Amino acid sequence: MSVLPLQKGSNAERSRFRNRQAVLGQVRAAGAVGRAEIARALSLTTQTVSNIIAELKQDGMLLEKGTLSAGRGLPAMQYALNPEGGYALGIEVRPDAVFAALLDMAGRAVTTERVALRGSAPQLVLAELAAAYGRALDAVPQARARMLGAGIVMPGPFGVTGITGLGSDLDGWQAVDAEALFAEAIGLPVVLSNDANAAAMAERISGVASEIPTFAYLYFGAGLGLGLVHRGELVGGAHGNAGEIGHIPLPGGGRLEDALSRLSVQRHMAKAGRPARDIEALERLYTAQDAALLDWLDAAALALEHALSVVENIFDPQTVVLGGAMPETILDHLVQTARLPERSVSNRPDARHPRLMRGASGRMTATQGAAALVLHRALGAPLSQLG
């Protein structure tokens, strides 16, 4: 077992919260670790670490995992995260539904729910969100006193911008303070993000990018989003709208998400007389090698090649991850058939990772990613240096 070198801690009392976060991050990264190793990694005194560990044990966030003998001296007590020591709420708001998930501190979903919406106006969404949170707490009563916060994801862009009139828009949300409304409705600290950023952070915490600090995540929501992670941290932009890649024009006309998104394939299949309203229907069509779906995949692979050229040459990622609310089979097909651009800064002989990888898929990808944003904030100290 090794302890990762991290951002340094501080013995100053004013940095108590930061030091707690750093200790939790060290424990998460190591799985189980002793106080002396934590102190060395964070440049804190052993006494400071001992005090923080005592607090975290009292709060129920750490467990003793037995002793480990390391040469001379007494065997050192090892500490690990208590999965039930904290919980994070993840909420995804779509135009037609609210998805909710409650994750424990190990990142496991302990409750999930989908609630259909009668409309996307703020008052309707907030009422359904508060009710879903209440049901989650009823199902996991011990979470009431141990909530770390809520991650809320919505399709972007945020605020009034030049990008409007899309099928994925949430009417009535562009000119309101969404973060404040959500926090008031559920009484928790809120992290607000778009769905692509949330899914990207979920991959960083427990997915294919867990050991890749700089990567791009192409996300299939209703449209096409892009999450950018640089040295373990999200790149949000000035107003949280970095990564609106779906609106980039295609060389032959139209936009990327006109050819590469869930709405795109659903519209294509509807015109072919074979509606595919959900992921399961798309999975069945792919298994049957439906000709219309294969035609869409051919066009989508060309659009993906254009997206890769843009993302690689602008962002210089270690890899691009493809994931989101699509069947694994379709994502795998695109990963296997899209040609990687030759004229790219990512086309290099010393690359440590594949240039294109398939990440998590399914309807709850962004929802669980929303909760992962909260876990990253609570346990995120080591992630900026992992990999």
Coordinates of C-alpha atoms in Angstrom, one line a residue:
M1 CA 0.0 0.0 0.0
S2 CA 1.2 3.5 -0.9
V3 CA 0.1 6.9 0.1
L4 CA -0.2 9.5 -2.7
P5 CA 1.6 12.8 -2.5
L6 CA -1.1 15.5 -2.3
Q7 CA -1.7 19.2 -1.9
K8 CA -0.2 20.1 1.4
G9 CA -2.2 20.6 4.5
S10 CA -2.0 23.3 7.2
N11 CA -1.7 23.2 11.0
A12 CA -3.5 26.6 11.3
E13 CA -6.9 26.4 13.0
R14 CA -8.4 28.4 10.2
S15 CA -7.7 25.5 7.8
R16 CA -9.4 22.9 9.9
F17 CA -12.1 22.1 7.2
R18 CA -9.4 21.8 4.5
N19 CA -7.4 19.5 6.7
R20 CA -10.4 17.3 7.4
Q21 CA -11.1 17.1 3.7
A22 CA -7.4 16.3 3.0
V23 CA -7.4 13.5 5.6
L24 CA -10.6 12.0 4.2
G25 CA -9.2 12.2 0.7
Q26 CA -6.0 10.3 1.8
V27 CA -8.1 7.6 3.4
R28 CA -10.2 7.2 0.3
A29 CA -7.2 7.1 -2.0
A30 CA -5.4 4.5 0.1
G31 CA -8.4 2.3 1.1
A32 CA -6.9 1.9 4.6
V33 CA -4.1 3.9 6.0
G34 CA -2.4 4.8 9.3
R35 CA -2.1 8.3 10.8
A36 CA 1.7 8.5 10.4
E37 CA 1.5 7.9 6.7
I38 CA -1.3 10.5 6.4
A39 CA 0.8 13.0 8.3
R40 CA 3.8 12.5 6.1
A41 CA 1.8 12.8 2.9
L42 CA 0.1 16.0 4.0
S43 CA 3.0 17.6 5.8
L44 CA 0.9 17.8 9.0
T45 CA 2.0 16.8 12.5
T46 CA 1.0 13.4 13.7
Q47 CA -0.9 15.0 16.6
T48 CA -2.9 17.2 14.2
V49 CA -3.8 14.1 12.2
S50 CA -4.7 12.2 15.3
N51 CA -7.0 15.0 16.4
I52 CA -8.7 15.1 13.0
I53 CA -9.1 11.3 12.9
A54 CA -10.7 11.4 16.4
E55 CA -13.2 14.0 15.1
L56 CA -14.0 12.0 12.0
K57 CA -14.5 8.8 14.0
Q58 CA -16.8 10.6 16.4
D59 CA -18.7 11.9 13.4
G60 CA -19.0 8.4 12.1
M61 CA -17.0 9.0 8.9
L62 CA -14.0 6.8 9.6
L63 CA -13.7 3.2 10.8
E64 CA -10.8 1.4 12.5
K65 CA -9.8 -1.5 10.2
G66 CA -7.2 -3.3 12.4
T67 CA -3.5 -2.9 12.8
L68 CA -0.6 -3.2 10.3
S69 CA 2.9 -4.1 11.3
A70 CA 5.5 -2.1 9.5
G71 CA 8.9 -3.0 10.9
R72 CA 9.9 -1.6 14.2
G73 CA 7.5 -0.2 16.8
L74 CA 3.9 -1.0 17.6
P75 CA 1.6 -2.0 14.8
A76 CA -0.2 1.0 13.3
M77 CA -4.0 1.3 13.4
Q78 CA -5.5 1.5 9.9
Y79 CA -8.4 3.7 9.1
A80 CA -11.0 3.5 6.3
L81 CA -14.1 5.4 5.2
N82 CA -17.4 4.4 6.7
P83 CA -19.7 4.0 3.8
E84 CA -22.6 5.0 6.0
G85 CA -20.7 8.0 7.4
G86 CA -22.1 10.4 4.8
Y87 CA -24.6 10.5 2.0
A88 CA -25.0 12.6 -1.1
L89 CA -28.1 13.4 -3.1
G90 CA -28.0 13.4 -6.8
I91 CA -30.8 15.0 -8.9
E92 CA -31.0 15.2 -12.6
V93 CA -33.7 17.5 -14.1
R94 CA -34.8 16.7 -17.7
P95 CA -37.7 18.4 -19.6
D96 CA -40.0 15.5 -18.9
A97 CA -38.7 13.9 -15.7
V98 CA -36.7 14.2 -12.5
F99 CA -34.2 11.4 -11.6
A100 CA -33.0 11.1 -8.0
A101 CA -30.3 8.9 -6.4
L102 CA -28.9 8.8 -2.9
L103 CA -25.3 7.6 -2.7
D104 CA -23.3 6.5 0.3
M105 CA -19.8 7.7 1.0
A106 CA -18.4 4.7 -1.0
G107 CA -20.3 6.0 -4.1
R108 CA -22.9 3.2 -4.0
A109 CA -26.5 4.1 -4.9
V110 CA -28.7 3.1 -2.0
T111 CA -31.9 4.6 -3.6
T112 CA -32.9 5.6 -7.1
E113 CA -36.1 7.0 -8.5
R114 CA -37.6 8.5 -11.7
V115 CA -40.5 10.9 -11.4
A116 CA -42.4 12.0 -14.5
L117 CA -42.9 15.8 -14.8
R118 CA -46.1 17.5 -16.0
G119 CA -44.0 20.5 -17.0
S120 CA -40.5 22.0 -16.4
A121 CA -41.6 25.2 -14.7
P122 CA -39.5 25.9 -11.6
Q123 CA -42.4 25.5 -9.1
L124 CA -43.3 22.1 -10.5
V125 CA -39.7 20.8 -10.6
L126 CA -38.9 22.1 -7.1
A127 CA -42.0 20.4 -5.6
E128 CA -41.2 17.0 -7.2
L129 CA -37.5 17.3 -6.1
A130 CA -38.4 18.0 -2.5
A131 CA -40.8 15.1 -2.5
A132 CA -38.2 12.7 -4.0
Y133 CA -35.7 13.8 -1.4
G134 CA -38.2 13.1 1.4
R135 CA -38.8 9.6 0.0
A136 CA -35.1 8.9 -0.1
L137 CA -34.7 9.9 3.5
D138 CA -37.7 7.7 4.5
A139 CA -36.0 4.7 2.8
V140 CA -32.6 5.4 4.4
P141 CA -33.4 7.1 7.8
Q142 CA -29.8 7.1 9.0
A143 CA -29.0 9.5 6.1
R144 CA -31.0 12.4 7.7
A145 CA -28.2 13.4 10.0
R146 CA -25.4 12.6 7.6
M147 CA -26.2 14.5 4.4
L148 CA -23.1 16.0 2.7
G149 CA -25.1 18.0 0.2
A150 CA -26.9 17.7 -3.1
G151 CA -25.7 17.7 -6.6
I152 CA -28.2 19.1 -9.2
V153 CA -27.6 18.6 -12.9
M154 CA -29.6 20.3 -15.7
P155 CA -29.1 20.5 -19.4
G156 CA -27.2 23.7 -20.3
P157 CA -26.6 26.3 -21.2
F158 CA -27.1 28.2 -17.9
G159 CA -28.5 31.8 -18.0
V160 CA -29.8 33.7 -21.0
T161 CA -27.5 33.0 -23.9
G162 CA -27.5 33.0 -27.7
I163 CA -28.3 29.2 -27.6
T164 CA -32.1 28.7 -27.3
G165 CA -35.0 26.8 -28.8
L166 CA -33.6 23.3 -28.3
G167 CA -35.5 20.1 -27.5
S168 CA -33.5 19.8 -24.3
D169 CA -34.3 23.3 -23.0
L170 CA -35.9 23.7 -19.6
D171 CA -38.5 26.5 -20.0
G172 CA -38.5 29.1 -17.3
W173 CA -35.1 28.4 -15.8
Q174 CA -32.9 30.7 -17.9
A175 CA -33.4 33.9 -15.9
V176 CA -33.7 32.5 -12.3
D177 CA -31.0 31.7 -9.6
A178 CA -31.4 27.9 -9.9
E179 CA -28.8 27.1 -7.3
A180 CA -30.6 29.3 -4.6
L181 CA -34.0 27.8 -5.5
F182 CA -32.8 24.3 -5.1
A183 CA -31.0 24.9 -1.9
E184 CA -34.1 26.5 -0.4
A185 CA -36.3 23.7 -1.6
I186 CA -34.4 20.9 0.1
G187 CA -32.4 22.6 2.8
L188 CA -29.0 21.3 1.7
P189 CA -25.8 22.9 0.3
V190 CA -26.1 22.5 -3.5
V191 CA -23.6 22.0 -6.3
L192 CA -25.2 22.9 -9.6
S193 CA -23.7 21.6 -12.9
N194 CA -24.7 20.4 -16.3
D195 CA -25.2 16.7 -16.9
A196 CA -21.9 16.2 -18.9
N197 CA -19.8 17.7 -16.1
A198 CA -21.5 15.5 -13.5
A199 CA -21.0 12.3 -15.6
A200 CA -17.4 13.2 -16.1
M201 CA -16.8 13.5 -12.4
A202 CA -18.5 10.2 -11.8
E203 CA -16.0 8.6 -14.2
R204 CA -13.2 10.4 -12.4
I205 CA -14.2 9.0 -9.0
S206 CA -15.1 5.4 -9.8
G207 CA -15.1 4.9 -13.6
V208 CA -12.7 4.3 -16.4
A209 CA -11.0 7.6 -15.8
S210 CA -10.2 7.0 -12.1
E211 CA -6.5 7.1 -12.8
I212 CA -6.6 9.7 -15.6
P213 CA -6.4 13.2 -14.3
T214 CA -7.0 15.1 -17.6
F215 CA -9.7 13.8 -20.0
A216 CA -12.7 14.9 -22.0
Y217 CA -16.1 13.2 -21.6
L218 CA -18.6 13.3 -24.5
Y219 CA -22.0 12.8 -22.9
F220 CA -25.2 11.6 -24.5
G221 CA -28.0 13.3 -22.8
A222 CA -31.0 14.5 -24.8
G223 CA -28.4 16.5 -26.7
L224 CA -24.6 16.2 -26.8
G225 CA -22.5 17.6 -23.9
L226 CA -18.8 17.8 -23.1
G227 CA -17.3 17.5 -19.6
L228 CA -13.7 18.6 -19.3
V229 CA -11.5 17.5 -16.4
H230 CA -8.1 19.0 -16.0
R231 CA -5.7 17.7 -13.3
G232 CA -8.7 16.2 -11.5
E233 CA -10.9 19.3 -11.5
L234 CA -13.8 20.3 -13.7
V235 CA -13.3 23.1 -16.2
G236 CA -16.5 25.1 -15.9
G237 CA -16.0 28.3 -17.8
A238 CA -17.0 31.8 -16.7
H239 CA -20.7 30.9 -16.3
G240 CA -20.6 27.1 -16.0
N241 CA -21.2 26.7 -19.7
A242 CA -17.9 25.3 -20.9
G243 CA -18.4 22.2 -23.1
E244 CA -21.5 23.1 -25.0
I245 CA -20.1 21.1 -27.9
G246 CA -23.4 20.0 -29.4
H247 CA -23.9 23.4 -30.9
I248 CA -20.7 23.4 -32.9
P249 CA -21.5 23.4 -36.7
L250 CA -20.8 20.4 -38.8
P251 CA -18.8 20.8 -42.1
G252 CA -21.8 19.7 -44.2
G253 CA -24.4 21.8 -42.3
G254 CA -26.3 21.5 -39.1
R255 CA -24.9 21.0 -35.6
L256 CA -23.0 18.2 -33.9
E257 CA -26.0 17.1 -31.8
D258 CA -28.2 17.0 -34.9
A259 CA -26.2 13.9 -35.9
L260 CA -24.8 12.7 -32.5
S261 CA -27.4 12.7 -29.7
R262 CA -30.3 10.7 -28.3
L263 CA -32.8 13.2 -29.8
S264 CA -31.0 12.7 -33.1
V265 CA -31.4 8.9 -33.1
Q266 CA -35.0 9.1 -31.8
R267 CA -36.0 11.5 -34.6
H268 CA -34.2 9.4 -37.2
M269 CA -36.0 6.2 -36.0
A270 CA -39.4 7.9 -35.8
K271 CA -39.0 9.0 -39.5
A272 CA -38.2 5.4 -40.4
G273 CA -41.4 4.3 -38.7
R274 CA -39.7 2.5 -35.8
P275 CA -40.0 4.8 -32.7
A276 CA -37.4 4.3 -30.0
R277 CA -38.5 6.3 -27.0
D278 CA -36.1 4.8 -24.5
I279 CA -32.7 3.1 -24.1
E280 CA -34.3 -0.4 -24.0
A281 CA -35.9 0.2 -27.4
L282 CA -32.6 1.3 -28.9
E283 CA -30.9 -1.8 -27.4
R284 CA -33.5 -4.0 -29.0
L285 CA -33.1 -2.3 -32.4
Y286 CA -29.3 -2.7 -32.2
T287 CA -29.5 -6.3 -31.3
A288 CA -31.7 -6.8 -34.4
Q289 CA -29.2 -4.9 -36.5
D290 CA -32.0 -2.6 -37.7
A291 CA -31.0 -1.1 -41.0
A292 CA -32.3 2.4 -40.1
L293 CA -30.4 2.4 -36.9
L294 CA -27.2 1.3 -38.6
D295 CA -27.6 4.2 -41.1
W296 CA -27.8 6.6 -38.2
L297 CA -24.7 5.0 -36.7
D298 CA -22.8 5.6 -39.9
A299 CA -23.6 9.3 -39.9
A300 CA -23.0 9.5 -36.1
A301 CA -19.6 8.0 -36.4
L302 CA -18.6 10.7 -38.9
A303 CA -19.9 13.4 -36.5
L304 CA -18.0 11.8 -33.7
E305 CA -14.8 12.0 -35.8
H306 CA -15.3 15.7 -36.2
A307 CA -16.0 16.1 -32.4
L308 CA -12.8 14.2 -31.6
S309 CA -10.8 16.5 -33.9
V310 CA -12.1 19.6 -32.1
V311 CA -11.8 18.2 -28.6
E312 CA -8.3 16.8 -28.9
N313 CA -6.7 19.7 -30.6
I314 CA -8.3 22.3 -28.3
F315 CA -8.1 20.5 -25.0
D316 CA -5.2 18.0 -25.4
P317 CA -6.8 15.3 -23.2
Q318 CA -5.1 12.0 -22.2
T319 CA -8.3 10.3 -23.5
V320 CA -11.8 11.0 -24.6
V321 CA -14.6 9.1 -22.8
L322 CA -17.9 8.4 -24.5
G323 CA -20.9 7.7 -22.3
G324 CA -24.3 8.7 -21.1
A325 CA -27.9 7.8 -21.7
M326 CA -27.4 5.3 -24.5
P327 CA -27.0 1.5 -24.6
E328 CA -23.5 0.1 -24.1
T329 CA -23.8 -1.7 -27.4
I330 CA -24.3 1.6 -29.3
L331 CA -21.5 3.3 -27.5
D332 CA -19.2 0.4 -28.1
H333 CA -20.1 0.5 -31.8
L334 CA -19.2 4.2 -32.1
V335 CA -15.9 3.7 -30.2
Q336 CA -15.0 0.8 -32.6
T337 CA -16.0 2.5 -35.9
A338 CA -15.1 6.1 -35.5
R339 CA -11.8 6.9 -37.2
L340 CA -9.4 8.7 -34.9
P341 CA -8.1 12.0 -36.5
E342 CA -4.5 11.7 -37.8
R343 CA -3.9 15.5 -37.6
S344 CA -4.3 15.7 -33.8
V345 CA -2.1 16.5 -30.9
S346 CA -3.4 13.3 -29.3
N347 CA -2.0 11.2 -32.1
R348 CA 1.3 10.5 -30.3
P349 CA 3.4 7.3 -29.9
D350 CA 3.9 7.7 -26.2
A351 CA 0.2 7.8 -25.3
R352 CA -0.5 5.9 -22.1
H353 CA -4.2 5.4 -22.7
P354 CA -6.5 4.7 -25.7
R355 CA -7.6 8.0 -27.4
L356 CA -11.3 7.0 -27.2
M357 CA -12.9 4.9 -24.4
R358 CA -16.4 3.9 -23.5
G359 CA -17.5 5.0 -20.1
A360 CA -20.6 4.4 -18.0
S361 CA -24.0 4.2 -19.7
G362 CA -27.6 4.2 -18.7
R363 CA -30.4 6.5 -17.7
M364 CA -28.9 7.2 -14.2
T365 CA -25.4 8.2 -15.4
A366 CA -25.8 11.9 -14.8
T367 CA -27.9 11.5 -11.7
Q368 CA -25.3 9.5 -9.9
G369 CA -22.7 11.9 -11.3
A370 CA -24.5 14.7 -9.6
A371 CA -24.1 13.0 -6.3
A372 CA -20.5 12.3 -7.2
L373 CA -19.9 16.1 -7.4
V374 CA -20.8 16.3 -3.7
L375 CA -18.5 13.3 -2.8
H376 CA -15.7 14.9 -4.8
R377 CA -16.0 18.1 -2.7
A378 CA -16.0 16.2 0.6
L379 CA -13.3 13.6 -0.4
G380 CA -11.7 15.4 -3.3
A381 CA -8.3 16.4 -1.9
P382 CA -6.3 13.7 -3.5
L383 CA -8.0 13.6 -6.9
S384 CA -6.1 16.5 -8.3
Q385 CA -2.9 14.5 -8.1
L386 CA -4.2 11.0 -8.9
G387 CA -2.8 9.2 -12.0

